[in-house]
Short mmCIF file of C-alpha atoms in Angstrom, two decimals:
data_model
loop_
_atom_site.label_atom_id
_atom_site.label_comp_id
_atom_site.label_asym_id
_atom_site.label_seq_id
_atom_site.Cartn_x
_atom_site.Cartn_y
_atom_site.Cartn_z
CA UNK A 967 1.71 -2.18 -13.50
CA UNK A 968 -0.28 -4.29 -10.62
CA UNK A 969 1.84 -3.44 -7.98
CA UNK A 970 1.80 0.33 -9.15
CA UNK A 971 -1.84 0.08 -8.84
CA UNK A 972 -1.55 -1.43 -5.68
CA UNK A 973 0.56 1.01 -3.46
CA UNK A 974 -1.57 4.40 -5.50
CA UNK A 975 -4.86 2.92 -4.61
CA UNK A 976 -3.98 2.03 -1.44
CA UNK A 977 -2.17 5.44 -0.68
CA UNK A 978 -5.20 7.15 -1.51
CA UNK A 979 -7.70 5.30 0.75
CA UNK A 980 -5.23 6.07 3.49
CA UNK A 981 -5.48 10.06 2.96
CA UNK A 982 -9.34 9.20 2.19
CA UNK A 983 -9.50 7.27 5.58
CA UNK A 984 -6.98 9.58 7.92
CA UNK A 985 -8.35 12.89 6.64
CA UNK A 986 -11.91 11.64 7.50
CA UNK A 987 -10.83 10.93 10.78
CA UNK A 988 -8.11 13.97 11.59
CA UNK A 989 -11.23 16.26 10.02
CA UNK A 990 -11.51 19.79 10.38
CA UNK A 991 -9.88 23.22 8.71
CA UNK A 992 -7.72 23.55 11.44
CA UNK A 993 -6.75 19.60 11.98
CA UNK A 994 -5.35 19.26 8.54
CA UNK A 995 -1.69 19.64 10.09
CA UNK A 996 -2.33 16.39 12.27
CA UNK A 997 -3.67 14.96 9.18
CA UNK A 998 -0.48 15.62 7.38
CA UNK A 999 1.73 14.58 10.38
CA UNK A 1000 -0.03 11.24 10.93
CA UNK A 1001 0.35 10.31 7.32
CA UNK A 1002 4.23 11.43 7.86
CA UNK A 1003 4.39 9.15 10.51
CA UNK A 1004 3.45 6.56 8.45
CA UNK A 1005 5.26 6.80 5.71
CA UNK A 1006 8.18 7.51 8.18
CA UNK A 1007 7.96 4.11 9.52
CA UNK A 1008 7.49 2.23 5.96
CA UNK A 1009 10.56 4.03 4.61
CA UNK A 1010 12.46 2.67 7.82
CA UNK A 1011 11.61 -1.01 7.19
CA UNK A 1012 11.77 -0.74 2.93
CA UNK A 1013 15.54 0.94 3.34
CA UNK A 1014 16.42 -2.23 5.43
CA UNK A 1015 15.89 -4.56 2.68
CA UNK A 1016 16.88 -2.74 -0.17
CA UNK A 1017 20.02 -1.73 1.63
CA UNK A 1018 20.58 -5.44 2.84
CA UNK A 1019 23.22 -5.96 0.00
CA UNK A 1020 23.80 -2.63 -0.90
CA UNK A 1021 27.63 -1.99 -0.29
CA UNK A 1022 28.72 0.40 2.52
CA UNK A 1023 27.96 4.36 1.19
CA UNK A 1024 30.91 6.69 0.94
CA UNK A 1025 29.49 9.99 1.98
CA UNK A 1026 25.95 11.30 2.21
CA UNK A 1027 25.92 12.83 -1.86
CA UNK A 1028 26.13 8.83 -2.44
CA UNK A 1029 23.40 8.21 0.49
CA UNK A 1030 20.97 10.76 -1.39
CA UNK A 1031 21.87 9.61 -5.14
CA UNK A 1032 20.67 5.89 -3.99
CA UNK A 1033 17.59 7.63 -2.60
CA UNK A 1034 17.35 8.98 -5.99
CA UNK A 1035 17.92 6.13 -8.10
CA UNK A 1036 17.28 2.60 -6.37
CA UNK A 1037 14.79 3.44 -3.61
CA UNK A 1038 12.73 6.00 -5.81
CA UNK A 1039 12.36 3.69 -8.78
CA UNK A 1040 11.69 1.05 -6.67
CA UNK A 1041 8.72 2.99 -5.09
CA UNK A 1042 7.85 4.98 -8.08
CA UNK A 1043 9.21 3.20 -11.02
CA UNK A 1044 10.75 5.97 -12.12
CA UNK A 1045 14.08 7.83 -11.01
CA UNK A 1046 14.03 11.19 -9.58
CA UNK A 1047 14.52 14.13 -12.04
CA UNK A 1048 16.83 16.13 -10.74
CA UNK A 1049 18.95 16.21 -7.65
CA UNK A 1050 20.82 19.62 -6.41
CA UNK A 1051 22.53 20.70 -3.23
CA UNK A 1052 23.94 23.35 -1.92
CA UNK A 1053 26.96 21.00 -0.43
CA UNK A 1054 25.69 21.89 3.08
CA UNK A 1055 23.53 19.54 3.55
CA UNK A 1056 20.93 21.09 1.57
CA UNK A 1057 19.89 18.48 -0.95
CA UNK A 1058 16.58 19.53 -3.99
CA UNK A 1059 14.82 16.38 -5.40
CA UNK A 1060 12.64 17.14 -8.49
CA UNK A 1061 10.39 14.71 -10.02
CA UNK A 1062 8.57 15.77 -12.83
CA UNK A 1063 5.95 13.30 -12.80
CA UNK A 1064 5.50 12.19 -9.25
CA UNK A 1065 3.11 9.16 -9.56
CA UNK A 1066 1.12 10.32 -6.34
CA UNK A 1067 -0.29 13.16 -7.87
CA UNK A 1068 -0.74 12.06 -11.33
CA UNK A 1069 -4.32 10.91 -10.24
CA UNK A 1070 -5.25 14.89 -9.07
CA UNK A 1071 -5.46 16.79 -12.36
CA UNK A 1072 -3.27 19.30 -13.17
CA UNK A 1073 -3.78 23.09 -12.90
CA UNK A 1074 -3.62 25.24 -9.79
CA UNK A 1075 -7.14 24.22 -9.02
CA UNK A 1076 -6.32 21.15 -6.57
CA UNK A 1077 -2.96 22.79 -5.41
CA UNK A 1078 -4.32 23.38 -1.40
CA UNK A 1079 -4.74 19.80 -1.00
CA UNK A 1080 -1.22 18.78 -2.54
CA UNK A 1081 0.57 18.26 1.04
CA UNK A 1082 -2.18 15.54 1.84
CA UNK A 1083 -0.27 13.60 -1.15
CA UNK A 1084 3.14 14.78 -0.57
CA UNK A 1085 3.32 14.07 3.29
CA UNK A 1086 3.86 10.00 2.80
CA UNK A 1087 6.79 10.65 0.97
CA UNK A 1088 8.52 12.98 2.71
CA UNK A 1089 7.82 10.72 5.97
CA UNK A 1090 9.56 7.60 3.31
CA UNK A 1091 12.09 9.41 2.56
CA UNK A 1092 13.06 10.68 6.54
CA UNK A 1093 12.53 7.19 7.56
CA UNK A 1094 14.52 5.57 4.99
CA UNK A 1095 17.56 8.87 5.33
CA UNK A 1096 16.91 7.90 9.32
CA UNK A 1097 18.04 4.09 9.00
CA UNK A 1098 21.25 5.38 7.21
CA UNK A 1099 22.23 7.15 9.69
CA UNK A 1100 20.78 10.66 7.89
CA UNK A 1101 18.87 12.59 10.55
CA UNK A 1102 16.84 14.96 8.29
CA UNK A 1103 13.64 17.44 7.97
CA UNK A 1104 11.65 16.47 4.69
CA UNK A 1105 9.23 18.90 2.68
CA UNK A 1106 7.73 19.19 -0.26
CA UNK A 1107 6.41 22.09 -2.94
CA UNK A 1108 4.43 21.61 -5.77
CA UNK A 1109 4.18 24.52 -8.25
CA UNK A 1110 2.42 22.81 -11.20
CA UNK A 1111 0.92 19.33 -11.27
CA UNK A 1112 2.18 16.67 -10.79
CA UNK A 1113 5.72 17.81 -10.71
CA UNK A 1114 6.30 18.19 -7.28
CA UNK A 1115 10.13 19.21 -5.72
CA UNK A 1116 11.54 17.47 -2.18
CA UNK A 1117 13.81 19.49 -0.16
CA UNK A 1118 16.10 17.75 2.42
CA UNK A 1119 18.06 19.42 5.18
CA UNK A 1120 20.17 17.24 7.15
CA UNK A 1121 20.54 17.89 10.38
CA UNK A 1122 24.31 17.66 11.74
CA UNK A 1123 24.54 16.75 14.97
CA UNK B 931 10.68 -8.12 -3.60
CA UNK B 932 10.51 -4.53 -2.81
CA UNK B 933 6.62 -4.25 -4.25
CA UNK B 934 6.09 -6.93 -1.56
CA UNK B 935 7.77 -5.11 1.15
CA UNK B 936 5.86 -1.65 0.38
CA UNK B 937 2.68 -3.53 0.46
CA UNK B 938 3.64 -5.15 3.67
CA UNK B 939 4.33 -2.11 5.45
CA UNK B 940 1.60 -0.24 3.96
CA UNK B 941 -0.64 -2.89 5.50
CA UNK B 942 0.51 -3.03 8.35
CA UNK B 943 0.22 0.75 9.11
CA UNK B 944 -3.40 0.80 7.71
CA UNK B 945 -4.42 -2.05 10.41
CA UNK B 946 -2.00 -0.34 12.85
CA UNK B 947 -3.85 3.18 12.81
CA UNK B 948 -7.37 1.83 11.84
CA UNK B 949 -7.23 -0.05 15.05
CA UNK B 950 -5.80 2.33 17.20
CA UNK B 951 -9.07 5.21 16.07
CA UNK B 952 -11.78 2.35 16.08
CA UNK B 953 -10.52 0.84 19.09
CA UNK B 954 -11.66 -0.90 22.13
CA UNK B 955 -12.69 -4.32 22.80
CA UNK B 956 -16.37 -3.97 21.12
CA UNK B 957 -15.00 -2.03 18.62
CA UNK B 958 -13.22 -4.52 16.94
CA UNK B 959 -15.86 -5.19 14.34
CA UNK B 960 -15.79 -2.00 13.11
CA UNK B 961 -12.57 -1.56 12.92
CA UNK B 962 -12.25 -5.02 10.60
CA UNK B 963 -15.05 -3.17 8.93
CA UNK B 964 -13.35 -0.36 7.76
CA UNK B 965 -10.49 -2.64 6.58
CA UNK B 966 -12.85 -4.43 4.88
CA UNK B 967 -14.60 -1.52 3.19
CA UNK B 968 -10.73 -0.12 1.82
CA UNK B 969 -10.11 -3.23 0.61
CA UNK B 970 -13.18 -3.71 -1.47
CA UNK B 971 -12.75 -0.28 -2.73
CA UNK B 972 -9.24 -1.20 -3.80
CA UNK B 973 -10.32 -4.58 -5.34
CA UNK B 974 -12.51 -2.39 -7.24
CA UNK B 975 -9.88 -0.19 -9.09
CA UNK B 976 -7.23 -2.91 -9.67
CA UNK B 977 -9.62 -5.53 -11.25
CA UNK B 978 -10.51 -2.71 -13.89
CA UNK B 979 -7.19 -2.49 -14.47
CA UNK B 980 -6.17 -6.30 -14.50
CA UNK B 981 -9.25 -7.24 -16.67
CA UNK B 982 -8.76 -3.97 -19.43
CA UNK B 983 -7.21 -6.53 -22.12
CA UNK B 984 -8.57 -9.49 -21.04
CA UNK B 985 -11.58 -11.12 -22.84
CA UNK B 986 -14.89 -11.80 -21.57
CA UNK B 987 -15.36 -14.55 -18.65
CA UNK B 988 -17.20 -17.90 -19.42
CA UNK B 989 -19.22 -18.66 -16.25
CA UNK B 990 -18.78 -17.65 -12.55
CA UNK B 991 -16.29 -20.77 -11.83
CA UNK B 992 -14.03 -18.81 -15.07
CA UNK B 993 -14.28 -15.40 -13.02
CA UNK B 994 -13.03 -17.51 -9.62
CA UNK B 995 -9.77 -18.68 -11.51
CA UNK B 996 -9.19 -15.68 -12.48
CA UNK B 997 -9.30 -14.38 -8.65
CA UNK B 998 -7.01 -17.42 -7.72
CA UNK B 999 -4.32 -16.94 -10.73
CA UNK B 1000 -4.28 -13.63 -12.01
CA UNK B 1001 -5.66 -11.83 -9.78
CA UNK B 1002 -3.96 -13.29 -6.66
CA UNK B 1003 -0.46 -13.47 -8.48
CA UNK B 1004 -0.80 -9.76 -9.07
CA UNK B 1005 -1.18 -8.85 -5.58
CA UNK B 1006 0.42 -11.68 -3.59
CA UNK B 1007 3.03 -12.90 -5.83
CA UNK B 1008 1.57 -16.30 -5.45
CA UNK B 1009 -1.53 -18.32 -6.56
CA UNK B 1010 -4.31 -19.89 -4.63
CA UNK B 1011 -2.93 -22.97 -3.40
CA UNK B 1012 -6.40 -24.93 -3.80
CA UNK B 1013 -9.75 -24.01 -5.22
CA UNK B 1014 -13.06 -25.91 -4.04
CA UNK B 1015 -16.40 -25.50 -4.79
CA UNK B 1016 -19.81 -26.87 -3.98
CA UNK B 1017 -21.38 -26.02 -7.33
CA UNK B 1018 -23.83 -24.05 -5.99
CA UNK B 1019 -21.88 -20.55 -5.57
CA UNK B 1020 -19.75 -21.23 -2.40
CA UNK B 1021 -16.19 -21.39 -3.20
CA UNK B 1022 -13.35 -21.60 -1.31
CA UNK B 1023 -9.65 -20.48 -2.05
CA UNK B 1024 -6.35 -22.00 0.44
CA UNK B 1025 -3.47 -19.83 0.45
CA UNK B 1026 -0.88 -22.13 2.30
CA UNK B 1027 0.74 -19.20 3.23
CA UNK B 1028 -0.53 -16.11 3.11
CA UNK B 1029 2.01 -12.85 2.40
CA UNK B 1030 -0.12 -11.04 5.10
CA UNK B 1031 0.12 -13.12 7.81
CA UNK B 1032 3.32 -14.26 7.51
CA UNK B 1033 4.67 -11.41 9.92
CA UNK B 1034 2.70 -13.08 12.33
CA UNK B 1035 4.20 -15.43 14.56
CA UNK B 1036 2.84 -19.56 13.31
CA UNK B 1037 0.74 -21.33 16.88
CA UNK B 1038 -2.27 -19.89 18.12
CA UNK B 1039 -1.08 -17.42 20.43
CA UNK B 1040 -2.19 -14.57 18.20
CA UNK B 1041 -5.19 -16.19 16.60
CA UNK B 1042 -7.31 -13.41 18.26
CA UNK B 1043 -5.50 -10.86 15.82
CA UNK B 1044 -5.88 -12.55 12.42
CA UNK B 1045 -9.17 -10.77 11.59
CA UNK B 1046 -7.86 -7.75 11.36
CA UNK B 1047 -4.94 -9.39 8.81
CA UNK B 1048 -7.37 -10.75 6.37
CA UNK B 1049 -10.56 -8.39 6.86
CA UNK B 1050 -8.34 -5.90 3.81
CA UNK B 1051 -7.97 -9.21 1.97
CA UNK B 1052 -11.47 -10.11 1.94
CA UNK B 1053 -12.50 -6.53 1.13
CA UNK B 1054 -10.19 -6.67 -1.96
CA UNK B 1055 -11.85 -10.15 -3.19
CA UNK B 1056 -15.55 -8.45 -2.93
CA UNK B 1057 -14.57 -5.68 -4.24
CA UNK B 1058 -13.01 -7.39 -7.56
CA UNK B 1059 -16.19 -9.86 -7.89
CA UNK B 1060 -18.18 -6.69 -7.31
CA UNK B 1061 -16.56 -4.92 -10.76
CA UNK B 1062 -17.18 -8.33 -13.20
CA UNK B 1063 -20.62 -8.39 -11.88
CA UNK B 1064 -20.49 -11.44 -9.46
CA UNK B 1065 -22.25 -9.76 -6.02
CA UNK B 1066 -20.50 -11.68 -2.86
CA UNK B 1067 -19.73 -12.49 0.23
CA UNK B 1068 -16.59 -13.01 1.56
CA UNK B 1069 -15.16 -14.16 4.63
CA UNK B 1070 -11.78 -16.25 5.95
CA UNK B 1071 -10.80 -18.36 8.71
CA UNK B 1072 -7.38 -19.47 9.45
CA UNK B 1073 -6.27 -22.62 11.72
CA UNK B 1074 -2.76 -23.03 11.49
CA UNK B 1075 -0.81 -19.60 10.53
CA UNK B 1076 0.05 -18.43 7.90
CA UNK B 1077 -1.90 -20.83 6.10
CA UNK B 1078 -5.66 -19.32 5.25
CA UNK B 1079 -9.27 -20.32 3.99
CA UNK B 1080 -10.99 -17.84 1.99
CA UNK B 1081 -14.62 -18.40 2.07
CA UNK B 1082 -16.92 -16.66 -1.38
CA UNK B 1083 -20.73 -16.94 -1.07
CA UNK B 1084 -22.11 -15.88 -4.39
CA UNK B 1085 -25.36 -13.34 -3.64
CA UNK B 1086 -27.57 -14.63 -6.41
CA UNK B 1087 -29.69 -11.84 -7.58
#
């Protein structure tokens, strides 16, 4: 429960802080991409360890179900939802209850300043796909609060 | 251990962009300031939650064990290593070695940077004081990394 606290309080003064300082209507992109970045870089060094005795992975459905199951519950203490693809490298991640946006309350009210929450995790999850070997472009949707939907499309080379 | 790492990473890309916005050479104090200033905000929120169930502290020196067990377990997996205090509200807590500066290389070459490592520390100690009502000072000093003093001056009203 600490640690929960932790990373959601501490995520949160980061948008606080980086918004304040990327500021403007038309700046909230660099906002966004700046908190990518970030997260980009901690989902690097977090797949490192967790992957340190982590068997070799057989294809990239098994790279994206540990995503699913070990990193995300590790992060989130929960496993994602639901996980879909189109088996071209399309891959739908649906959590029902993503943690980050628990604190925003639900309703449509709040829904323009979703990607400020979102953008971490996608960057976590590109970082982490990235140090596997998983070259990918990570978004997010939310329709209603605080389920939220991450869409991966791996990039072949 | 991956709680740990998230925090890790987290803190090092707060200190990481923080210093690269506030930066130049006389800017350093501000930028410590802002770390300080998340930190206490931080310290805030978690000791609300850490303290929900617990019952009602005897005296100041009560509230500082808390900090050094609880508290300090919650957050840095470890307790204080040693408590002192002069009876007269100046207390000070030794981490032998403290999660956030053990990235950090140990000698004295990067001395210069340890500020900025602690300033989110001491922010989070305030800040926690702050919410049971004890109004503080805090500030740190290290000699030998990763091992680290932190210094509480109790404001009395």
């Amino acid at each position: 429960m600490a640690d929960e606290a932790l990373f959601q309080f501490l995520h949160s003064e980061i948008i606080q802080y980086v918004n304040g300082v990327e500021c403007g209507e038309s700046e909230n992109g660099r906002c966004v991409s700046k908190l990518e970045n970030m997260g980009f870089r901690v989902g690097q060094g977090l797949i490192e360890r967790f992957t340190k005795d982590t068997p070799r992975f057989k294809d990239e459905l098994d790279v994206m179900k540990f995503i699913c199951k070990d990193f995300w519950t590790s992060v989130f203490k929960k496993q994602i939802d639901n996980l879909r693809t189109n088996h071209q490298g399309i891959y739908v991640l649906q959590d029902n209850k993503f943690r980050l946006l628990t604190q925003l309350s639900a309703g449509k009210q709040h829904l323009e300043h979703a990607p400020k929450f979102l953008a971490f995790t996608c960057g976590l999850v590109r970082g982490a796909l990235s140090n596997i070997g998983v070259k990918s472009i990570v978004t997010a949707e939310v329709s209603v609060m605080p389920a939220c939907k991450f869409q991966v499309m791996v990039q072949k080379m």
